[in-house]
Coordinates of C-alpha atoms in Angstrom, one line a residue:
X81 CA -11.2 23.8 -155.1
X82 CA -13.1 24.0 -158.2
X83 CA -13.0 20.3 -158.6
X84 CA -14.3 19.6 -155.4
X85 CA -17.0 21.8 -155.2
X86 CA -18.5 20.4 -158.1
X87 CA -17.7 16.9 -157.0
X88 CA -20.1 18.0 -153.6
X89 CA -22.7 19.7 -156.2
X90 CA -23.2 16.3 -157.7
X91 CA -22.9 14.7 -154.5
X92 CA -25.9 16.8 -153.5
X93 CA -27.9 16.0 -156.3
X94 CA -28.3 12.5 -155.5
X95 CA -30.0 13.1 -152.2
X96 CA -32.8 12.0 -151.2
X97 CA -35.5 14.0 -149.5
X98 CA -34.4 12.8 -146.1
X99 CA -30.7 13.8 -147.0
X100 CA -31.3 16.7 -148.0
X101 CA -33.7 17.6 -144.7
X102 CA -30.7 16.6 -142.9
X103 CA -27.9 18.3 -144.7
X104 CA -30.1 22.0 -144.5
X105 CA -31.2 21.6 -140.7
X106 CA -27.2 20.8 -140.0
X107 CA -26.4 24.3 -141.5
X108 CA -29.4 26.2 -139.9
X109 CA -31.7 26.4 -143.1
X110 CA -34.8 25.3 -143.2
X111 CA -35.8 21.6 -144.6
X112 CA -39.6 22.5 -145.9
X113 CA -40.8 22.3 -149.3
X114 CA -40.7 20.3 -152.2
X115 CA -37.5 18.1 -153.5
X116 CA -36.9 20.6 -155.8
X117 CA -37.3 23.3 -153.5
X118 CA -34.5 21.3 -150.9
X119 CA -32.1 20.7 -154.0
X120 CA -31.7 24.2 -155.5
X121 CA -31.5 25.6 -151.2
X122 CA -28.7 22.9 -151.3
X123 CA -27.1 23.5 -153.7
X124 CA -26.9 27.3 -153.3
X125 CA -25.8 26.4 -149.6
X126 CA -23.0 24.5 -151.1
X127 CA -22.3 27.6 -153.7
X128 CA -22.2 30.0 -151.3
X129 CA -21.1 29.1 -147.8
X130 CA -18.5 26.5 -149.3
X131 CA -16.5 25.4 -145.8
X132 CA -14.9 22.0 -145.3
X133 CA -17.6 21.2 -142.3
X134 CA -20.2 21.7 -144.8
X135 CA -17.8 19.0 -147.1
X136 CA -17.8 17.1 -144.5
X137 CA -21.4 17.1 -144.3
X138 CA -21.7 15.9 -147.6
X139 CA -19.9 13.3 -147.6
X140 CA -21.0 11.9 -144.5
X141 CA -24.1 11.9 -145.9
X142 CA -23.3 10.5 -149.5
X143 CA -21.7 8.1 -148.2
X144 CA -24.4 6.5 -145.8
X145 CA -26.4 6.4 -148.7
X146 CA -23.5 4.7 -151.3
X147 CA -21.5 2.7 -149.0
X148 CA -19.4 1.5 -151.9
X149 CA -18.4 4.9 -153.0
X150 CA -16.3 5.3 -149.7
X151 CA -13.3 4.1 -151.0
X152 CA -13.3 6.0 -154.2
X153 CA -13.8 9.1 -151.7
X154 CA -11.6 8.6 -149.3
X155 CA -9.4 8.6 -152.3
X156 CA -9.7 12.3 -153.1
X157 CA -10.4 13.4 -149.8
X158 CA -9.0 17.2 -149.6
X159 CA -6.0 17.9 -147.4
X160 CA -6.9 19.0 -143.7
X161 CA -10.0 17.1 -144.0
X162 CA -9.7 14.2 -141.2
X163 CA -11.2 10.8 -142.5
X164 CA -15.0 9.8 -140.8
X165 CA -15.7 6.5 -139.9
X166 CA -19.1 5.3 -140.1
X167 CA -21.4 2.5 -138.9
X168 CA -24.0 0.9 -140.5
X169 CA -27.1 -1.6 -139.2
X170 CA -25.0 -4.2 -139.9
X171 CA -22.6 -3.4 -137.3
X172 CA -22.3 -5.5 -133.7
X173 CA -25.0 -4.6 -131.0
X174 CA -22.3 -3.6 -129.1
X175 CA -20.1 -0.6 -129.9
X176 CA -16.7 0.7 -128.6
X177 CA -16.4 4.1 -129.3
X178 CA -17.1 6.0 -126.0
X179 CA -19.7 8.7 -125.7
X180 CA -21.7 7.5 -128.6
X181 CA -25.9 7.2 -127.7
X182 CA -26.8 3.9 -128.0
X183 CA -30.4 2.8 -128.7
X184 CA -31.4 -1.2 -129.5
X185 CA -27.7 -2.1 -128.6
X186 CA -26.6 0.1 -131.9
X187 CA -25.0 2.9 -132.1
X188 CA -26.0 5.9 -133.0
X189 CA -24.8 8.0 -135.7
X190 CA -22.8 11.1 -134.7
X191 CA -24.5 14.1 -135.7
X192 CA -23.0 17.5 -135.9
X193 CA -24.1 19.8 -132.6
X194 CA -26.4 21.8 -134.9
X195 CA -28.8 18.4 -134.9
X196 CA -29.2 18.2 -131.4
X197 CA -32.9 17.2 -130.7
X198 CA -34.2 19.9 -127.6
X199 CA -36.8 19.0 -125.3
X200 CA -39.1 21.8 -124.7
X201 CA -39.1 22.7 -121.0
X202 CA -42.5 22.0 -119.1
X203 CA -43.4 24.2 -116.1
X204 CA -45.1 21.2 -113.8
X205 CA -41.6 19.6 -114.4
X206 CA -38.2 21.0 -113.0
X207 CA -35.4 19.2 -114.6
X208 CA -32.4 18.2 -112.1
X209 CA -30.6 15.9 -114.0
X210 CA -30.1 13.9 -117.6
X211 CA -30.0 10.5 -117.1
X212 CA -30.3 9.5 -120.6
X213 CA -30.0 12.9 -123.3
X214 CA -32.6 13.0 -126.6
X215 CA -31.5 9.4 -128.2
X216 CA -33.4 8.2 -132.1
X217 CA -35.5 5.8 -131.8
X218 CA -33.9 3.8 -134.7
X219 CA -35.9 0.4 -136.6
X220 CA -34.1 -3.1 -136.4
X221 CA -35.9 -4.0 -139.6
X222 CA -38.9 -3.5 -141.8
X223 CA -41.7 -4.5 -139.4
X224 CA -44.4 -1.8 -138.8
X225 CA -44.0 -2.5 -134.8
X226 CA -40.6 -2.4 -133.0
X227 CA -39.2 -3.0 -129.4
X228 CA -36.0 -0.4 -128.7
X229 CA -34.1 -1.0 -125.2
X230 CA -32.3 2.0 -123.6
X231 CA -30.5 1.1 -120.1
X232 CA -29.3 3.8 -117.4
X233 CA -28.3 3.2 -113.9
X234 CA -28.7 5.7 -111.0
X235 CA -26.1 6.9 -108.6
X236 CA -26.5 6.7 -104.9
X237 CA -27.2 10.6 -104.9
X238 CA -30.5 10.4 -107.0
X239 CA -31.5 7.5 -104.8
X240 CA -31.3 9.2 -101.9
X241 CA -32.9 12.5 -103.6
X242 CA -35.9 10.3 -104.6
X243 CA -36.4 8.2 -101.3
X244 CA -36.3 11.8 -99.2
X245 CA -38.4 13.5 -101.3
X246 CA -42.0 14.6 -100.5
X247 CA -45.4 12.9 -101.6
X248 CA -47.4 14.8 -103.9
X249 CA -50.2 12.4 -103.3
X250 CA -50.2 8.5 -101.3
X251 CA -47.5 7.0 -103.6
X252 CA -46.3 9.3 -106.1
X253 CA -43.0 11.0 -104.9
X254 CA -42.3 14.8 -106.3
X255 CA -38.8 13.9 -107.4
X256 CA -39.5 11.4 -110.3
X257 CA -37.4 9.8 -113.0
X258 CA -39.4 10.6 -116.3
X259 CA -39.2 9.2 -119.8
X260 CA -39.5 11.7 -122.7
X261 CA -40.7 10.8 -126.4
X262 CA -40.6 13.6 -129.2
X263 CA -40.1 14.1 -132.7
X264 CA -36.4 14.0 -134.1
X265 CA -36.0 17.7 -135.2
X266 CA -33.4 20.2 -134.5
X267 CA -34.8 23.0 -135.4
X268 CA -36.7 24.6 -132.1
X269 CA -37.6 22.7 -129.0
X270 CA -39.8 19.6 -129.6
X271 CA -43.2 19.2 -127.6
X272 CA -43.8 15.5 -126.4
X273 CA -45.4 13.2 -129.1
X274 CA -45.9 10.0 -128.5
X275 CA -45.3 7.4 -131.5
X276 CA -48.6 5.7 -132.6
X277 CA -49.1 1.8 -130.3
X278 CA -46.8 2.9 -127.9
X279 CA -46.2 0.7 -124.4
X280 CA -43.4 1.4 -122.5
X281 CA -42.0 -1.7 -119.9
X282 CA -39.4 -1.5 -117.4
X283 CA -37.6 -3.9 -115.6
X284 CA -40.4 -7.0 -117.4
X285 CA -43.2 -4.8 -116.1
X286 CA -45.3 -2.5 -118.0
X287 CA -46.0 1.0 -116.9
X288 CA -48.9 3.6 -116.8
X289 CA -49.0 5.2 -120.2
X290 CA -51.5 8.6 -120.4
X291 CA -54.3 7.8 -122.3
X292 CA -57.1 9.4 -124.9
X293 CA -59.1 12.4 -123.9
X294 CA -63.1 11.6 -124.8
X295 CA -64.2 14.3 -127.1
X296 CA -67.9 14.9 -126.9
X297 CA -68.2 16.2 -130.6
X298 CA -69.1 14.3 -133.2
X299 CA -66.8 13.2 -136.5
X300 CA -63.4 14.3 -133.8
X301 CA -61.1 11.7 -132.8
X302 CA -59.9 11.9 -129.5
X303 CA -57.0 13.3 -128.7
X304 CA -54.2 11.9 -126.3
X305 CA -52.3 14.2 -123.9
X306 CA -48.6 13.4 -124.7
X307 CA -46.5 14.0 -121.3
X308 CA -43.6 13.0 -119.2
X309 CA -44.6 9.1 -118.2
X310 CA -43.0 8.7 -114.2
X311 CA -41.1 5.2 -114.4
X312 CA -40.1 5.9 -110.6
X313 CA -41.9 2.5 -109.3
X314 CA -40.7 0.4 -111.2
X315 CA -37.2 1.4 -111.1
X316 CA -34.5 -0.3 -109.2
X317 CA -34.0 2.3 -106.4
X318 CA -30.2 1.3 -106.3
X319 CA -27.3 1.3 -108.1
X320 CA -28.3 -1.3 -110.1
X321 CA -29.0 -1.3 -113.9
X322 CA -32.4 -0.1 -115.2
X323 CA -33.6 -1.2 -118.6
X324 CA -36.2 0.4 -120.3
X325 CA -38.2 -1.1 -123.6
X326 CA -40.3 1.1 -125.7
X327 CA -42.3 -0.7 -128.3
X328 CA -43.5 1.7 -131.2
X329 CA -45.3 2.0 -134.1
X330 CA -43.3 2.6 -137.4
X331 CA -44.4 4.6 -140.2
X332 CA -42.2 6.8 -141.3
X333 CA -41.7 9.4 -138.6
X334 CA -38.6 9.6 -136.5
X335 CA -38.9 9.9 -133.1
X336 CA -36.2 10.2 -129.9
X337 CA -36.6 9.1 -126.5
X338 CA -34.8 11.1 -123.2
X339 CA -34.9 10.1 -119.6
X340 CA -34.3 12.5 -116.8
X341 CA -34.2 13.1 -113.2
X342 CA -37.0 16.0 -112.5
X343 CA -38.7 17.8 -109.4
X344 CA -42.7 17.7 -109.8
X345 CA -44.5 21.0 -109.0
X346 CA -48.1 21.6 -108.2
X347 CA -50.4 24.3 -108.7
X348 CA -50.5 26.0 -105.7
X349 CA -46.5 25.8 -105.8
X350 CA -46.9 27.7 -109.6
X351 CA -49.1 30.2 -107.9
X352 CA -46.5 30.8 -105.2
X353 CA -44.1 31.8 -108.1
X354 CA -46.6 34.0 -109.6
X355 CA -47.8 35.9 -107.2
X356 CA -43.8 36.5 -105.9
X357 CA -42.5 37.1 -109.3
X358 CA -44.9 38.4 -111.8
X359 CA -47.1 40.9 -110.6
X360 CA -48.1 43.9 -112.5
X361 CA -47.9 47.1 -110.6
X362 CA -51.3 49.6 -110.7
X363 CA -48.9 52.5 -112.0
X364 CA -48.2 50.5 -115.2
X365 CA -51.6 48.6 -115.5
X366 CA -53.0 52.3 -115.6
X367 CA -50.2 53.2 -118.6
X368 CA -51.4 50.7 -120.3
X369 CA -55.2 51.5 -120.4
X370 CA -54.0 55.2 -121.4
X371 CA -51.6 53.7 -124.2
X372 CA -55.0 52.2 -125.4
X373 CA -57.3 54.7 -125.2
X374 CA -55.3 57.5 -126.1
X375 CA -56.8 59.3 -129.1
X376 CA -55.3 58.5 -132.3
X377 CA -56.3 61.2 -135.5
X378 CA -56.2 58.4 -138.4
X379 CA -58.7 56.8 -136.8
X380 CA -62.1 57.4 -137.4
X381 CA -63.8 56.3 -134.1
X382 CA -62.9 57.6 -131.1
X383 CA -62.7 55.4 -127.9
X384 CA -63.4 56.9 -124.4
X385 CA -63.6 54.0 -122.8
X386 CA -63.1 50.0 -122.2
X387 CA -65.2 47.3 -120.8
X388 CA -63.7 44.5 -118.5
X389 CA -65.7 42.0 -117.1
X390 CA -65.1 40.7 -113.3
X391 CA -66.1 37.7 -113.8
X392 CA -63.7 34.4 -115.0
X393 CA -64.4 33.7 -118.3
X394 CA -62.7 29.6 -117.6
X395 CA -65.8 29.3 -114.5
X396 CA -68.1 31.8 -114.9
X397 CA -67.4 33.0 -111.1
X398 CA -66.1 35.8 -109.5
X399 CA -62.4 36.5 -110.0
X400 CA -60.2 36.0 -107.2
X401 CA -56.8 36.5 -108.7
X402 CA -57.0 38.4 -112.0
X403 CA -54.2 37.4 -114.6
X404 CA -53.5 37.5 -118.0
X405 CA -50.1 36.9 -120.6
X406 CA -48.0 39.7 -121.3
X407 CA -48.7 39.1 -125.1
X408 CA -52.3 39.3 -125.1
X409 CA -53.7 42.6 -126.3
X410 CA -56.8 42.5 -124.2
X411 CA -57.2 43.9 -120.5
X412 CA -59.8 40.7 -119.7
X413 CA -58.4 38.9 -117.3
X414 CA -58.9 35.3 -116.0
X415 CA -58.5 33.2 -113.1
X416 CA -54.6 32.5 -112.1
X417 CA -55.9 29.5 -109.4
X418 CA -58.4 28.2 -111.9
X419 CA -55.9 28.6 -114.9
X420 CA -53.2 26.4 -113.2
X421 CA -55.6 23.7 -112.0
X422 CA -56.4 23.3 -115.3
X423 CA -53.1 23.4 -116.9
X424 CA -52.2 20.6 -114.2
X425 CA -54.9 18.3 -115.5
X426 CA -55.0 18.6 -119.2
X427 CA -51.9 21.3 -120.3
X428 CA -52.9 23.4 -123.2
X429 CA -51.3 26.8 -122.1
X430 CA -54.0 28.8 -123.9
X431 CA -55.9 32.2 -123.3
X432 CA -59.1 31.4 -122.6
X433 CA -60.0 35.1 -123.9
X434 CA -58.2 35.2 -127.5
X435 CA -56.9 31.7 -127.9
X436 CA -53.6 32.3 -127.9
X437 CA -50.6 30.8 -126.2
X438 CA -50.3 32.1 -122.8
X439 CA -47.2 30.0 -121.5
X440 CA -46.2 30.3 -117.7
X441 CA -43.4 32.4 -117.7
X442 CA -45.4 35.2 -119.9
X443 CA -48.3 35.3 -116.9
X444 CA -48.9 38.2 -114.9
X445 CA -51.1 39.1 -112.5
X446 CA -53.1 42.5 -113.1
X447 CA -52.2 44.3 -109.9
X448 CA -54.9 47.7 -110.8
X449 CA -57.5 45.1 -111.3
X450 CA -56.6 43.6 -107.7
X451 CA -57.1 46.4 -106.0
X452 CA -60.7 47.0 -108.0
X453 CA -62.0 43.7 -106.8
X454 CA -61.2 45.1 -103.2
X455 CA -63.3 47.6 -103.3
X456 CA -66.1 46.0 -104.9
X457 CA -68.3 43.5 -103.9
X458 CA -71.9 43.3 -105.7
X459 CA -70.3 44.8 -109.4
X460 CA -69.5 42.3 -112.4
X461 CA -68.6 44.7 -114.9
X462 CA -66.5 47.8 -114.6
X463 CA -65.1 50.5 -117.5
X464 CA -62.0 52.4 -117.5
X465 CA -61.8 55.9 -119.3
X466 CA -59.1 57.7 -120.6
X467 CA -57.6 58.9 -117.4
X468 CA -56.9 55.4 -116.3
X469 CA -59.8 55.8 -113.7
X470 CA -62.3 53.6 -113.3
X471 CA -66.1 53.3 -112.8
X472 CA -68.5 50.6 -112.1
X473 CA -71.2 49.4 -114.8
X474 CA -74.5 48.9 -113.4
X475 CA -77.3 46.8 -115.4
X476 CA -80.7 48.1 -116.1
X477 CA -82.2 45.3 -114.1
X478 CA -80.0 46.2 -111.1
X479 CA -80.9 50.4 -111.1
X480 CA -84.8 49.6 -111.7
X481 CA -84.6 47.1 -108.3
X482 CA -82.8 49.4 -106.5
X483 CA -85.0 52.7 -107.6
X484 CA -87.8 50.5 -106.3
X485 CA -86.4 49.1 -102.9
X486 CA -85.4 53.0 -102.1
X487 CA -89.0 54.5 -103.7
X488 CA -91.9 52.1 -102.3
X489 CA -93.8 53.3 -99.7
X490 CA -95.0 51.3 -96.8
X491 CA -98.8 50.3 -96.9
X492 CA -100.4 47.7 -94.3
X493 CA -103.1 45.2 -96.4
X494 CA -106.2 45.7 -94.7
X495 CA -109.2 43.1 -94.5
X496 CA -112.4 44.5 -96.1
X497 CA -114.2 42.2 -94.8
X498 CA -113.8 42.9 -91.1
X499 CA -115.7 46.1 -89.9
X500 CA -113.1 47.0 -87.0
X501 CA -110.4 47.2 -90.2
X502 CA -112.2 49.4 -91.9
X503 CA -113.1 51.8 -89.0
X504 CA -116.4 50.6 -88.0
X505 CA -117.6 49.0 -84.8
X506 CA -120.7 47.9 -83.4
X507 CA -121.1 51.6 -81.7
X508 CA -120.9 53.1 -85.1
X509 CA -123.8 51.1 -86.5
X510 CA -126.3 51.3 -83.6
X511 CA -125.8 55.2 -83.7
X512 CA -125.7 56.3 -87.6
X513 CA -128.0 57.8 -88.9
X514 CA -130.4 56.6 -92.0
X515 CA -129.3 58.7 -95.1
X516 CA -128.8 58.5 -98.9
X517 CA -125.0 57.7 -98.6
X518 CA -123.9 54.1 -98.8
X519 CA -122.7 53.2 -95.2
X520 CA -120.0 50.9 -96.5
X521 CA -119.1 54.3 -98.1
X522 CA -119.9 55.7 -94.7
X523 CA -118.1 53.7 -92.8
X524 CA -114.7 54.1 -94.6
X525 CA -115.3 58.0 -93.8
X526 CA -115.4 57.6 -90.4
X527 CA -112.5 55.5 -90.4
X528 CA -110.6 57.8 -92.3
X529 CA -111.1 60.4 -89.8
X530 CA -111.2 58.5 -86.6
X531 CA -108.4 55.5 -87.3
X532 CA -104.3 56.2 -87.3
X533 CA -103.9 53.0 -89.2
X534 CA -104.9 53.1 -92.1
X535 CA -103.3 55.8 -94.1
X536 CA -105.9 56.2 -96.9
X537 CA -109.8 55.2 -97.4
X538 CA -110.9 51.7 -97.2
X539 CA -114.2 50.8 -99.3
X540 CA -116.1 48.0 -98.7
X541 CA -116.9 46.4 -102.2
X542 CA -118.9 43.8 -101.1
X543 CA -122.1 45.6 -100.5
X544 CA -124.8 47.5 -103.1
X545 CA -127.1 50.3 -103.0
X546 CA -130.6 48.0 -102.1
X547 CA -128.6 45.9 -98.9
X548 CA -127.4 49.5 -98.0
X549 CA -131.0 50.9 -98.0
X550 CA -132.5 48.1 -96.4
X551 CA -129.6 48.1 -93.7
X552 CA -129.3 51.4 -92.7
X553 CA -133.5 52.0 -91.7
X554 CA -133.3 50.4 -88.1
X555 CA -133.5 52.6 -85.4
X556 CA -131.5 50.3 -82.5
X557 CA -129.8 47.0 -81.3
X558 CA -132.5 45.2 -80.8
X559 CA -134.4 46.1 -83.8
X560 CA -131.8 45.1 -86.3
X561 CA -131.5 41.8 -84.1
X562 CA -135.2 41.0 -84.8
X563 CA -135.5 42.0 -88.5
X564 CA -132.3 39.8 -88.9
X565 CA -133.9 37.0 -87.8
X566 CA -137.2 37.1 -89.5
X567 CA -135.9 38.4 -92.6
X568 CA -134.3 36.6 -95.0
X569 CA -130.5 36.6 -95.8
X570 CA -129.6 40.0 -97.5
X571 CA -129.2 40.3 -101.2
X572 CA -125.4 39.8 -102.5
X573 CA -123.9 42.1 -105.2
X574 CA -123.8 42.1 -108.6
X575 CA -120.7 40.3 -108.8
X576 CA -120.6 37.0 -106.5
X577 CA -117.4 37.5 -105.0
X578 CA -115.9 35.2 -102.4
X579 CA -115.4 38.4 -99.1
X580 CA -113.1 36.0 -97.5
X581 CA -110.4 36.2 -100.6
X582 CA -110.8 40.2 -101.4
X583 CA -108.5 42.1 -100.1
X584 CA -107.6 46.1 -101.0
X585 CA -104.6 48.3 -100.4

């Protein structure tokens, strides 16, 4: 035993980088770091959790990289330790092992079930079969760009699932066959990534591939939105053989390819789910705002109450169904409609209040906050207090508009200009009397006392103290008719105003 685990110390100590990456994600450690690092976790693996899968392991792995050495191992192979055969790039295109993944007409090198490459799942896509599982991507030669061929055929059953399925638009069926690319790790679920100068054709004919989203700042490359690509028309809606060719850039990173039979979903179908599944009750929405506000002695500042806003943060509209992810620490909500939508067009899966992931299956919908934008209409902010009641947050703007709507009293604009406004009439001035008074002054008097329009006293500005003497000396009708006509015009004021633009209050 001794002999052997020193035999796989040095064994380990001729890895490379990749090896060892691959000998650590195997066993469930983790494959960052420098060499160094990934030699002494090694070898510590090997000291400590010394098995004869983790042998096996090692020489699997030493011997892909010494072919020549196989004999001398297989020579002192341990008892109970069955003998691994191995292929190499120089082996026939075509294998005849069964179950082994085969990618460029190679196959593929059988990897222990802790390396199993995991798609992670996508809430737009509902998978309903695996065509083709998570297959590497593996180079021919040394070129930078490479063609790899993966074939699958369909059974009558998926046909007929694909041919009676529904349109989500003129064209485009909801039960698609989709080809998935990602990066050939086993530790987590992989996101899509597409390898750089990808093109995917099927059947000879070369299918849609999502391109690069414009970015409108400066000095940032655009970014490309790396999704399931739908192969569906170009398929062979039959029994008959599909094959699939991905050409790829190569330079250095591994990628695998997966093809599966999936069930679209829209939007509105995702909001369907939500509102059925994941709604909040008020009872707890209210435990939560007292869980936040209740008073805590270490800290210094006391908080008696929170601020939410009612409007969406993603539109800057009114919110219609308020919603949030059970991680996020804030009571803000946004949109749930506008939030899909979104997610259905470019999927980022982010809070649009703290930036943080806000997957689908972690949304909620804020049922206290529901019921708030029920009962009011014309409020865009609200607080909630200790209690877990609430109250609505008025700006200054909106109290001074409505202290003056509900304080302004009524007054009708009046026309100094025209005598019957003011109170006088041609009775009035045939029968006043000559005094020291202005009768513009006068006038406004009588008015005051004799009209029911006009709730205060009218002056007439237009007129001075010499018109006023000269004016108020006749002693009838028909005097005042004569001396206006041999007269000349009266004087105007003191300031030339225009009478037809004054107006008082």
């Amino acid at each position: 035993m001794a002999a052997e685990l020193v035999e796989a110390m040095n064994m380990v100590k001729s890895f490379r980088v990749s090896d060892l990456q691959t000998l650590l994600a195997s066993m469930g450690r983790s494959k960052s770091g420098l060499k160094q690092d990934l030699v002494g976790r090694a070898l510590r693996l090997v000291q400590t959790e010394y098995s004869p899968e983790l042998l096996k392991n090692v020489r699997q792995l030493y011997e892909t990289r010494f072919p020549k050495a196989s004999g001398w191992l297989a020579a002192r192979r341990p008892e109970g330790v069955p003998a691994v055969s191995y292929t190499t790039l120089n082996t026939s295109p075509r294998g005849t092992a069964q179950g082994t993944d085969y990618l460029n007409g190679m196959p593929k090198l059988a990897a222990p079930p802790a390396a199993e490459v995991k798609l992670v799942p996508l809430p737009f896509y509902h998978n309903l079969e695996t065509l083709l599982p998570p297959t590497e991507l593996i180079a021919q030669n040394s070129e930078k760009l490479q063609d790899s061929q993966c074939v699958f055929e369909l059974t009558q059953n998926q046909v007929d699932q694909i041919r009676n399925s529904s349109e989500l638009r003129p064209g485009v069926k909801s039960v698609q066959v989709v080809l998935r690319i990602c990066y050939t790790d086993s530790i987590g679920v992989q996101e899509d990534q597409y390898p750089p100068n990808i093109a995917v054709k099927v059947n000879q004919s070369y299918c849609h591939v999502p391109g690069y989203y414009p970015s409108n700042k400066p000095g940032v490359e655009p970014r490309r939105p790396c999704r399931p690509i739908n192969i569906t028309p170009w398929l062979h809606l039959s029994t008959a053989t599909n094959r699939v060719t991905i050409t790829w850039g190569n330079f250095g990173k591994r990628y695998s390819v997966a093809v599966y039979l999936v069930r679209v979903f829209t939007s509105a179908e995702l909001f369907n789910q939500l509102k059925h599944c994941s709604v909040e009750s008020a009872e707890r929405c209210r435990e939560r705002i007292q869980d936040k506000l209740r008073f805590d002695p270490e800290s210094e500042i006391a908080t008696t109450g929170l601020r939410v806003s009612l409007i969406c943060p993603l539109v800057k509209m009114r919110l219609g169904v308020p919603c949030r992810a059970l991680t996020c620490a804030h009571l803000q909500c946004f949109d749930a409609v506008f939030f899909l939508q979104m997610n259905e067009k470019k999927p980022t899966w982010t809070c649009p209040v703290c930036d943080k992931p806000a997957p689908f299956e972690l949304l909620t919908i804020d049922g206290l906050l529901s019921e708030i934008l029920k009962e009011t209409e014309d409020v865009e902010e609200i607080e909630y207090l200790t209690d877990g009641s609430w109250r609505p947050i008025r700006d200054d703007k909106e109290k001074e508009r409505e202290r003056e709507n509900s304080h302004t009293p009524d007054y009708p604009v009046v026309d100094i200009c025209v005598p019957e406004a003011n109170g006088h009439s041609p009775a009035h001035s045939s029968t006043s009397q000559s005094g020291k008074s202005a009768p513009g002054v006068q006038a406004a008097a009588t008015g005051g006392a004799g009209s029911t329009a006009s709730s205060g006293a009218v002056v007439d500005l237009t007129l001075d103290d010499s018109s006023d003497e000269e004016g108020g000396g006749g002693a009838g009708d028909s005097e005042d008719t004569e001396d206006s006509q041999d007269s000349p015009a009266p004087k105007r004021g003191r300031y030339d105003y225009d009478k037809d633009l004054v107006t008082a209050y």
